[in-house]
Every structure is written in structure tokens, then in C-alpha cells.
Amino acid sequence: MNKIMKSQKTSQFVGKFFTYFYLLILAAIIIYPLLITASSAFKAGNVAAFDLSFDTEWTLDNFKRLFGETLFGEWYWNTLIIALVTMVVQVTVITLAGYTYSRYRFVGRKKSLMFFLIVQMVPTTAALTAFYVMALLMGALNQTWFLMFLYIGGGIPMNTWLMKGYFDTVPYDLDESAKLDGAGHFRIFIQIVLPLVKPMIAVQSLWAFMTPFGEYMLAKFLLRTPEKYTVAIGLQTFINNPQNQKVALFSAGAILIAIPITLLFFMLQKHFVAGLTSGGTKG
Amino acid sequence: MEYIETDKKRMRTATLLSIVPGLGQIYNKQLFKGIAFLIVFALFVIEMINFGAEALIGLITLGSTPGMDHSLFILIEGSLQLLILLLFILFYAINLNDARKVAKLWAEGKKVNTSIKSILFNMVEHGFPYLFTIPAYVAMVFAIVFPVLVTIFIAFTNYDFYHIPPAKLIDWAGFENFTNIFFLSSYRDTFLAVFGWTVIWTVAATTLQITIGIFTAIVLNQKFIKFKRVFGIIFLLPWAVPAFITIMSFSNMFNDSIGAINTQVIPLIDALIPFVDIGSMPWKTDPTFTKIAIILIQGWLGFPFIYVLVSGILQSIPEEQYEAARIDGAGVLQRFRHVTMPAIFTIAAPIFITQYTGNFNNFSMIYLFNEGGPGSIGAGAGSTDILISWIYKLTTGTSPQYSVASAVTLFISLFIIAISLIVFKKTKAFEMED
């Protein structure tokens, strides 16, 4: 008896040991590169090596140079505008459409849902030549509004599906009883149902907001002059020239982008799973 | 229901009159609707005469005088006109159907809205869903459907750096681009190499991130773990920090001569583990090493999403299910196979698929790490380019091959759609409720 208990204890100990071992190693692998980037931002002089060392002079100079010598301020501003417009327009559009598909039964509903589903599979960013030709025709090359438009339109089919799925989780009895009380279409939508899908709206807003901060290909392809750049393509110019790498400036810029985005992310993080699983699978 | 002969005739007349949209409605005593339909019809005819007919003919010729006719604009205008034509055909079908339906209502002696007020009221009441979805449609048509249409057309032309309008004309080239990609040796070899690596990359990177994600979720879901929240926050960081930042940082870290991987990580591993001596690796200069690096980095970047998703699912599995399995004598592995895995896959399978299709087109990872390099494998592609980054290079290089790029785009789209449809059909995840 004693022997069995002992062996059980040993195996439990081994299990715990490997669990913590795995968790710590994984945590180290995650933190290490982030720490390198974060610390490089505060290093004085021309940082050559991109590694983790604390044997250096610390300074805030890189941030001053970032706003004084480069166009970073303008890039940040551009990205912020694109992100805000994309977020507001896209979330409005998909909320209206998602609500409609969830609540109304109308002629052509099933067909158009199917249409959304197929369109959602098209890898739109691949249609570069078409975007280029459209931009030429409309004089939209190097214009932020065209980029915003593509971000908004490209995200609509998938996100409408997710939104509809979340609206489906709000019980129908609520709008039925409101209808009996004489509430109109808009009243039911805005006062009854909308407050209940706030978590999903928050998640969708964050995703729409984050897209312009992270998207590289379309922005690089459509924006041709440095003062129009978004942060992603702007920061890349600091490091894409092997002869003249400004690693410290890149890191300083990266911190200024990563901190607000990461904070927003953690604020809304608890809603992610509900939004994903209810929308993606219920149909 | 049996209709008497006059009613049948009535329905037929209404439908026949609707060949000119509006007349059928006026015959049905719906004057307001009839006039509205007539106006739409008149507008379309005027548009066709002034602009549309020419645009459609232009789509056939793509212009005839170099320097005067801009083939690209002709192609775009033609595509736009094609969309207008499709919308009109849709309207036309609705019109015929409406005339027939209202005539039937008359025949059955049911109430028909004839006053302007009641028709307007009816429109608002039943038009509500359409009103609410129109913005989504407009944005989608112009940002997705129209570009796809233009891509299809360009894939069948000879638009490249030899044919830049307005100085030169663009012509239809039939299936030439496709036959080039699949049969002309210079393109075929590149295409096969890039496509092959795209598939390997997609399967390897995505499976890696899903495996790490599921494993981490299960490990962290054990009850005895302390500092669960701290680990939870750390494991979310790769998802929270914008990906382009981490990819560019990794790109610096994997630098052959001064990057942290070769100067710090590998020496540390060599020192810690006895009898292991790895030495510096050519991460950025050897294709195989670049490929290994980007797959590993994608595992790092992509696992948190899966981890969050699976954690949520694990917490929703009722404890009784594990109890029941334990009573039946199931061991740890069996419980995992028969309780945990099915629960994860029924909910998350469609999301896993989107991870695969997402990586298939993961431009940032490939391009920002090593610009698709090192080296070149011909036709503008680097040794680690995937299809989407090859398209990018074909479109942006010094000698752009727009039509070939469009043909590859079509190939990607069809491939992705086919795979998605097969999987969605199998998992039935997107089954509609009615």
C-alpha cells in the first residue's frame, strides 16, 4: 500500500515538474524576443546587434529622434485615421446586416447568406492588379480613402457571419414581447437587441481597428509616398536597408504601437471566445 | 386552386405587359409602382444608349487606336457596365414576377395595395431587411466582387510591362497565361516550386500552431497550477502585439552574423545541454534554414489564438463526462482521445480551417522575414516565396506581369474556395437553420 502511494506521489511530482518546466520554457520563448525589441528602444548610440544585453547606456533619445527626424508622427496619425474610419464604418455596416440576417425572414435571405459565405472565402488581397487598375482609373493611387475602402469591404462578409451568429444567441422572445408593446423596427433594434450584443461589437471594433495597424501588403502596394505611409510600412523602412539599419528607432516606434494595441486587446480579451465560437459555428 | 379562364388571361396579360417594366403594374391598377418601374426602365435605356452599349462593345475590342484608347479604362468601364446589366436583369426578373403575383392576388380576390400610401407603407415594412443590408452589399460588390471580375478579365489578356496603356493596347489572349503557367517550362517550374512550398508551409506552420495551442491549453487547464493568470497573460502576448512588429524583430534576431539567435540562443543551448554543439546557422542565406525559421516563428505567432479558443472549450466540458469515462476505466490518454478531442474538434474545426486558409495567404510572414528570399528560383520568385508573395512580386517588380499575376490569383481563389467548400460540407459547420 505504502509503495503504491509513493509511486503515485512520484508520478504526480514528475507530472508537475514537466508541467512547470514546459510553461516556463514557453514563457521564456515568448518574452525573450519581445524584451529584445523593448530594450533596444532605450539603448544609446547606433544599435548594431539585435540581442538581449543590459550592458549599455540607457536613453530616451530614440523617441525624440523618432518624432524629430522621421515621419513617424505622420505615419501614426495616418494609421489612426484609417483605423478609426475602418472601425466605425465596418462595425456599423456589419451590425445592421448581421441583425437583419438574424431577425428577418425575407425573400432571398438564404441565397444572399450563401453569397456572403462564398465571397468570404475569396482571398481578396490577392486581387492586386485589379486594385491597381481601379485606383488608376479613379485617381486613387496613393490615397488613404481607397485603402480604407478596401479594408472595410474586405472584412464585411466574414464579420457579418460572425455578427449574425452572435445576434442569434439573443433570445427572440425579447423582441416578440417588445413588438407586442408596440415598439417599431428601430426601437427593437436599438433599445432591446443592440445592448445585448455589446461584447461582440467591442470585439469586432477591436479587430477592425487593429487591421490597418498590422496590414502590410495592400498599404505597401497602394501608398507610394513616405508621408502617406501607415506605421507598418513606415517602420519597415528603418530596417529593410541592410547598409543603414536603424534598429533602435524601429524598436522605439514598435513600442509606441504595441503598447496601446496590447492594452486594448487585454481589455476586450474576455469576450473573444464567446464571439468566436457562437459566431463561427452556429451558422 | 382553379382559376377561371379570365383570371388566367389576366395573369398572362399582366406578365406580357411587363416586358416593358411598369406596364404590367399599371394594368394591375398599381399606378405608383408602375411609374416607378417605368422610370427605372427608362433610365436604364438612356444609360445603355449613351454609355452602356459602347462600354460593352469596348469590352470585346479593348480599344483599337494605341495612344487614343486606354485599354485598361475600357476594360474597367466594360466590367462596370456588365455589373449594371446584371443588376438590371435582376430588376427585370423581379418586375415580371411582381406583375404575375399581383395579378394572381386580384384573381383570388385578395386585397391589393393600390394607393401610394399603402404601397409606400408596404415598402418600408418589407423593405426594412433590404435597407439594412444594402450598405454591406455595396461595399462588398465594389471591394470584392468587382475586383474579382476585373481579375478574371485581366487573366485572359496580355497586360504586362510590354503592354502599358495608353501607349500600347491590351488584347485578349485567351488561355495563354494559364497554358504558360502550367506548360511553359520557365513559368511551370517556378509555379510548381512555389505552389509546393506554399502547401508545405501552410500544413506545417498551421499544424504546428494548432498543436502548440491545444497542448498549452490542456497543460494550463490542470487544477494545481499556480500563477495561472500570469501565464495566461504571457501566452496571449504574441497575439496581442501586432504581428508585423514581431516578424520584423525576428527578422533582425535571425540575422546570420549579428542576430540574437546565432549570438545568444544557440551558444546558450550549446552550453546548457551536454554533447550538443550546434554552432551558427545560415538562417537568412540558406533557403532550408529560412523555411525552418518562418515555420517556427508562425508557431510562435499563431498558437495563442488556438490556445484561447481551446481553453474556452475545455472549461465548457462538464466534469461528469470525465467522471463517467474514469468509471468506465478510461486512462488519461483514452479520456483525452474520447472526451477532450471530440469536444475541441466539433466546435473549433471550422476555425482551424480558417487558420489553414489564412496561412496559405500569409504574406506578412513570408515577405517581412526575408522578402521571400534568399536567392531566386526564376520568374521573379524567391526561394521561400508562397503564391501570394509571388503575385506581389509579379505585380510590383521592375517588369510587372499583371496578367500572369491575375491568372495565379484566380488559381489561388479557386483552390481556397474548393478546399473551404469541401471542409464546410464535411463539418456541416455552416448549415443553415432554415
mmCIF file of C-alpha atoms in Angstrom, chain A residues 16 19-20 22-24 26-27 29-34 36-37 48-53 93 96-97 99-101 104-107 109-110 112-119 121-134 136-137 149-150 153-154 156-157 161 164 168 185-186 189 207 210 213-214 216-217 220-221 231-232 235-236 239-240 245 247 250 254 257-258 261-262 265-266 269 272-273 276-277 280-283, chain B residues 72-73 76-77 124-125 128-130 132-133 135-140 142-148 150-151 154 159 212 215-216 219-220 222 224-226 231 233-242 244-246 248-250 252-253 255 258-260 263-265 300 303 305 308-309 312-313 346-347 350-351 354 361 363-364 367-368 371 388 391-392 395-396 402 405-406 409 412-413 416-417 420-421 424 429-434:
data_model
loop_
_atom_site.group_PDB
_atom_site.id
_atom_site.type_symbol
_atom_site.label_atom_id
_atom_site.label_comp_id
_atom_site.label_asym_id
_atom_site.label_seq_id
_atom_site.Cartn_x
_atom_site.Cartn_y
_atom_site.Cartn_z
ATOM 1 C CA LYS A 16 4.049 18.766 -12.026
ATOM 2 C CA THR A 19 4.155 20.995 -16.494
ATOM 3 C CA TYR A 20 6.003 23.889 -14.903
ATOM 4 C CA TYR A 22 7.007 23.474 -20.169
ATOM 5 C CA LEU A 23 5.187 26.587 -19.020
ATOM 6 C CA LEU A 24 8.384 28.354 -18.008
ATOM 7 C CA LEU A 26 7.290 28.643 -23.315
ATOM 8 C CA ALA A 27 7.028 31.867 -21.310
ATOM 9 C CA ILE A 29 10.479 31.856 -25.576
ATOM 10 C CA ILE A 30 7.660 34.371 -25.760
ATOM 11 C CA ILE A 31 9.194 37.066 -23.603
ATOM 12 C CA TYR A 32 12.737 36.875 -24.979
ATOM 13 C CA PRO A 33 12.127 38.433 -28.447
ATOM 14 C CA LEU A 34 9.670 40.982 -27.070
ATOM 15 C CA ILE A 36 14.897 42.413 -27.032
ATOM 16 C CA THR A 37 12.720 44.773 -29.052
ATOM 17 C CA ALA A 48 24.051 47.158 -34.278
ATOM 18 C CA ALA A 49 23.356 43.799 -32.694
ATOM 19 C CA PHE A 50 19.783 42.770 -32.065
ATOM 20 C CA ASP A 51 20.136 40.753 -28.865
ATOM 21 C CA LEU A 52 19.416 40.872 -25.171
ATOM 22 C CA SER A 53 22.072 42.726 -23.227
ATOM 23 C CA VAL A 93 -22.424 48.004 -41.651
ATOM 24 C CA LEU A 96 -27.016 46.283 -39.424
ATOM 25 C CA ALA A 97 -26.532 43.356 -41.799
ATOM 26 C CA TYR A 99 -29.067 41.924 -37.200
ATOM 27 C CA THR A 100 -31.142 41.695 -40.356
ATOM 28 C CA TYR A 101 -29.975 38.195 -41.232
ATOM 29 C CA TYR A 104 -35.824 38.926 -40.522
ATOM 30 C CA ARG A 105 -37.024 36.254 -42.898
ATOM 31 C CA PHE A 106 -37.172 37.831 -46.321
ATOM 32 C CA VAL A 107 -37.097 36.754 -49.947
ATOM 33 C CA ARG A 109 -32.211 35.676 -47.432
ATOM 34 C CA LYS A 110 -30.785 32.209 -47.723
ATOM 35 C CA SER A 112 -27.609 36.052 -50.016
ATOM 36 C CA LEU A 113 -26.230 34.393 -46.870
ATOM 37 C CA MET A 114 -24.748 31.737 -49.121
ATOM 38 C CA PHE A 115 -23.312 34.519 -51.267
ATOM 39 C CA PHE A 116 -21.641 36.056 -48.193
ATOM 40 C CA LEU A 117 -20.207 32.678 -47.282
ATOM 41 C CA ILE A 118 -18.627 32.133 -50.698
ATOM 42 C CA VAL A 119 -17.362 35.693 -51.049
ATOM 43 C CA MET A 121 -13.550 32.602 -48.929
ATOM 44 C CA VAL A 122 -12.091 34.751 -51.713
ATOM 45 C CA PRO A 123 -8.595 35.862 -50.724
ATOM 46 C CA THR A 124 -9.284 39.444 -51.704
ATOM 47 C CA THR A 125 -5.825 40.823 -51.078
ATOM 48 C CA ALA A 126 -4.614 38.689 -53.996
ATOM 49 C CA ALA A 127 -6.513 40.822 -56.498
ATOM 50 C CA LEU A 128 -3.637 43.323 -56.548
ATOM 51 C CA THR A 129 -3.744 44.030 -60.273
ATOM 52 C CA ALA A 130 -7.462 44.768 -60.152
ATOM 53 C CA PHE A 131 -6.975 47.189 -57.247
ATOM 54 C CA TYR A 132 -4.152 48.842 -59.145
ATOM 55 C CA VAL A 133 -6.238 49.318 -62.268
ATOM 56 C CA MET A 134 -9.240 50.574 -60.277
ATOM 57 C CA LEU A 136 -5.537 54.258 -61.731
ATOM 58 C CA LEU A 137 -8.992 54.880 -63.137
ATOM 59 C CA PHE A 149 -12.491 51.293 -48.541
ATOM 60 C CA LEU A 150 -10.684 48.012 -49.241
ATOM 61 C CA GLY A 153 -15.224 45.964 -47.795
ATOM 62 C CA GLY A 154 -12.809 43.073 -47.398
ATOM 63 C CA ILE A 156 -17.562 42.546 -44.313
ATOM 64 C CA PRO A 157 -18.600 39.034 -45.414
ATOM 65 C CA TRP A 161 -21.440 35.986 -40.451
ATOM 66 C CA LYS A 164 -25.271 37.214 -37.257
ATOM 67 C CA ASP A 168 -28.763 34.514 -32.973
ATOM 68 C CA HIS A 185 -38.272 48.213 -36.008
ATOM 69 C CA PHE A 186 -35.747 50.816 -34.904
ATOM 70 C CA PHE A 189 -33.075 47.086 -32.744
ATOM 71 C CA TRP A 207 -10.365 43.673 -34.904
ATOM 72 C CA MET A 210 -6.204 46.542 -35.472
ATOM 73 C CA PHE A 213 -2.093 48.737 -37.801
ATOM 74 C CA GLY A 214 -0.966 45.311 -38.901
ATOM 75 C CA TYR A 216 1.299 45.398 -44.800
ATOM 76 C CA MET A 217 0.682 44.219 -48.359
ATOM 77 C CA LYS A 220 2.699 48.990 -49.260
ATOM 78 C CA PHE A 221 1.196 48.422 -52.696
ATOM 79 C CA VAL A 231 3.115 52.600 -39.365
ATOM 80 C CA ALA A 232 3.699 49.087 -40.714
ATOM 81 C CA LEU A 235 8.738 51.185 -39.646
ATOM 82 C CA GLN A 236 9.926 48.687 -42.219
ATOM 83 C CA ILE A 239 15.295 48.091 -41.159
ATOM 84 C CA ASN A 240 14.901 46.975 -44.783
ATOM 85 C CA GLN A 245 19.629 49.762 -40.246
ATOM 86 C CA VAL A 247 17.193 49.183 -35.177
ATOM 87 C CA PHE A 250 12.452 50.763 -35.216
ATOM 88 C CA ALA A 254 7.339 49.425 -32.274
ATOM 89 C CA ILE A 257 2.419 50.971 -31.466
ATOM 90 C CA ALA A 258 2.445 47.772 -29.435
ATOM 91 C CA ILE A 261 -2.847 47.945 -29.093
ATOM 92 C CA THR A 262 -1.871 45.361 -26.496
ATOM 93 C CA PHE A 265 -6.501 43.764 -26.614
ATOM 94 C CA PHE A 266 -6.325 42.707 -22.988
ATOM 95 C CA GLN A 269 -9.913 39.687 -24.392
ATOM 96 C CA PHE A 272 -13.077 36.795 -27.658
ATOM 97 C CA VAL A 273 -14.022 33.191 -27.095
ATOM 98 C CA LEU A 276 -15.660 33.297 -31.930
ATOM 99 C CA THR A 277 -17.442 30.124 -31.000
ATOM 100 C CA GLY A 280 -18.304 30.670 -36.224
ATOM 101 C CA THR A 281 -20.177 27.507 -35.611
ATOM 102 C CA LYS A 282 -23.863 28.082 -35.086
ATOM 103 C CA GLY A 283 -24.495 29.431 -38.570
ATOM 104 C CA LEU B 72 -7.432 49.426 -69.092
ATOM 105 C CA PHE B 73 -10.117 52.044 -68.635
ATOM 106 C CA ILE B 76 -12.933 48.634 -66.262
ATOM 107 C CA GLU B 77 -15.844 50.547 -67.773
ATOM 108 C CA VAL B 124 -40.997 50.398 -45.599
ATOM 109 C CA GLU B 125 -42.431 47.437 -43.716
ATOM 110 C CA PHE B 128 -36.529 47.017 -43.924
ATOM 111 C CA PRO B 129 -34.246 43.980 -44.276
ATOM 112 C CA TYR B 130 -33.134 45.138 -47.715
ATOM 113 C CA PHE B 132 -30.306 47.310 -43.669
ATOM 114 C CA THR B 133 -28.234 45.004 -45.863
ATOM 115 C CA PRO B 135 -24.560 49.010 -47.273
ATOM 116 C CA ALA B 136 -22.932 45.609 -46.818
ATOM 117 C CA TYR B 137 -23.731 44.707 -50.402
ATOM 118 C CA VAL B 138 -22.449 47.951 -51.880
ATOM 119 C CA ALA B 139 -19.147 47.708 -50.002
ATOM 120 C CA MET B 140 -18.754 44.033 -50.874
ATOM 121 C CA PHE B 142 -17.018 47.237 -55.020
ATOM 122 C CA ALA B 143 -14.285 45.903 -52.741
ATOM 123 C CA ILE B 144 -14.568 42.196 -53.608
ATOM 124 C CA VAL B 145 -16.921 41.204 -56.421
ATOM 125 C CA PHE B 146 -15.869 43.901 -58.865
ATOM 126 C CA PRO B 147 -12.106 43.379 -58.296
ATOM 127 C CA VAL B 148 -12.618 39.646 -58.773
ATOM 128 C CA VAL B 150 -11.625 42.562 -63.238
ATOM 129 C CA THR B 151 -9.056 39.947 -62.161
ATOM 130 C CA ILE B 154 -7.164 40.572 -66.889
ATOM 131 C CA TYR B 159 -1.388 43.045 -69.812
ATOM 132 C CA ILE B 212 1.156 24.054 -29.528
ATOM 133 C CA PHE B 215 -1.174 21.332 -25.858
ATOM 134 C CA THR B 216 -0.674 24.600 -23.974
ATOM 135 C CA VAL B 219 -1.372 21.859 -19.761
ATOM 136 C CA LEU B 220 -2.555 25.156 -18.320
ATOM 137 C CA GLN B 222 -4.685 21.493 -14.864
ATOM 138 C CA PHE B 224 -2.873 22.570 -9.412
ATOM 139 C CA ILE B 225 -1.151 25.296 -11.430
ATOM 140 C CA LYS B 226 -0.245 28.458 -9.602
ATOM 141 C CA PHE B 231 0.974 32.508 -17.650
ATOM 142 C CA ILE B 233 -1.325 36.865 -19.983
ATOM 143 C CA ILE B 234 2.164 35.969 -21.194
ATOM 144 C CA PHE B 235 0.824 33.373 -23.615
ATOM 145 C CA LEU B 236 -1.503 35.965 -25.134
ATOM 146 C CA LEU B 237 1.263 38.424 -25.945
ATOM 147 C CA PRO B 238 2.200 37.026 -29.385
ATOM 148 C CA TRP B 239 -1.402 37.555 -30.462
ATOM 149 C CA ALA B 240 -1.794 40.965 -28.849
ATOM 150 C CA VAL B 241 1.360 42.578 -30.217
ATOM 151 C CA PRO B 242 0.840 43.464 -33.903
ATOM 152 C CA PHE B 244 4.415 42.882 -38.288
ATOM 153 C CA ILE B 245 6.391 44.148 -35.294
ATOM 154 C CA THR B 246 7.322 40.683 -34.096
ATOM 155 C CA MET B 248 10.432 42.317 -38.227
ATOM 156 C CA SER B 249 12.030 41.800 -34.809
ATOM 157 C CA PHE B 250 12.522 38.105 -35.542
ATOM 158 C CA ASN B 252 16.616 41.047 -37.055
ATOM 159 C CA MET B 253 17.144 38.314 -34.481
ATOM 160 C CA ASN B 255 20.436 37.784 -38.823
ATOM 161 C CA ILE B 258 24.763 39.743 -35.507
ATOM 162 C CA GLY B 259 21.318 38.333 -34.676
ATOM 163 C CA ALA B 260 20.448 37.099 -31.203
ATOM 164 C CA THR B 263 24.997 35.054 -30.944
ATOM 165 C CA GLN B 264 22.970 34.228 -27.808
ATOM 166 C CA VAL B 265 20.401 31.452 -28.104
ATOM 167 C CA TRP B 300 5.050 31.326 -32.008
ATOM 168 C CA PHE B 303 -0.612 29.431 -31.130
ATOM 169 C CA PHE B 305 -5.357 32.252 -30.740
ATOM 170 C CA VAL B 308 -7.531 30.925 -26.058
ATOM 171 C CA LEU B 309 -10.124 29.160 -28.156
ATOM 172 C CA GLY B 312 -12.683 28.247 -23.535
ATOM 173 C CA ILE B 313 -13.859 24.927 -24.926
ATOM 174 C CA THR B 346 -16.693 19.761 -33.049
ATOM 175 C CA ILE B 347 -16.527 23.403 -32.007
ATOM 176 C CA PRO B 350 -14.168 25.404 -38.902
ATOM 177 C CA ILE B 351 -11.912 27.895 -37.137
ATOM 178 C CA THR B 354 -9.664 29.359 -41.482
ATOM 179 C CA ASN B 361 -2.055 33.612 -47.956
ATOM 180 C CA PHE B 363 2.001 37.441 -46.974
ATOM 181 C CA SER B 364 3.430 39.312 -43.986
ATOM 182 C CA TYR B 367 7.720 38.861 -47.047
ATOM 183 C CA LEU B 368 8.664 40.697 -43.873
ATOM 184 C CA GLU B 371 11.363 39.193 -48.569
ATOM 185 C CA ILE B 388 0.604 35.382 -52.668
ATOM 186 C CA ILE B 391 1.841 37.602 -57.040
ATOM 187 C CA TYR B 392 3.017 40.667 -55.157
ATOM 188 C CA THR B 395 2.804 42.969 -59.798
ATOM 189 C CA THR B 396 5.340 45.334 -58.238
ATOM 190 C CA TYR B 402 -0.035 41.761 -64.437
ATOM 191 C CA ALA B 405 -0.306 37.572 -61.624
ATOM 192 C CA SER B 406 -4.056 37.697 -62.201
ATOM 193 C CA THR B 409 -4.734 34.966 -58.267
ATOM 194 C CA ILE B 412 -5.421 30.683 -55.531
ATOM 195 C CA SER B 413 -9.034 31.793 -55.206
ATOM 196 C CA ILE B 416 -9.096 28.103 -51.456
ATOM 197 C CA ILE B 417 -12.806 28.138 -52.269
ATOM 198 C CA SER B 420 -13.229 25.525 -47.896
ATOM 199 C CA LEU B 421 -16.383 24.211 -49.540
ATOM 200 C CA PHE B 424 -17.548 23.107 -44.670
ATOM 201 C CA ALA B 429 -20.498 23.898 -39.525
ATOM 202 C CA PHE B 430 -22.260 26.435 -41.659
ATOM 203 C CA GLU B 431 -25.521 24.604 -42.051
ATOM 204 C CA MET B 432 -28.418 26.988 -42.134
ATOM 205 C CA GLU B 433 -31.186 26.651 -39.639
ATOM 206 C CA ASP B 434 -33.973 27.107 -42.147
#
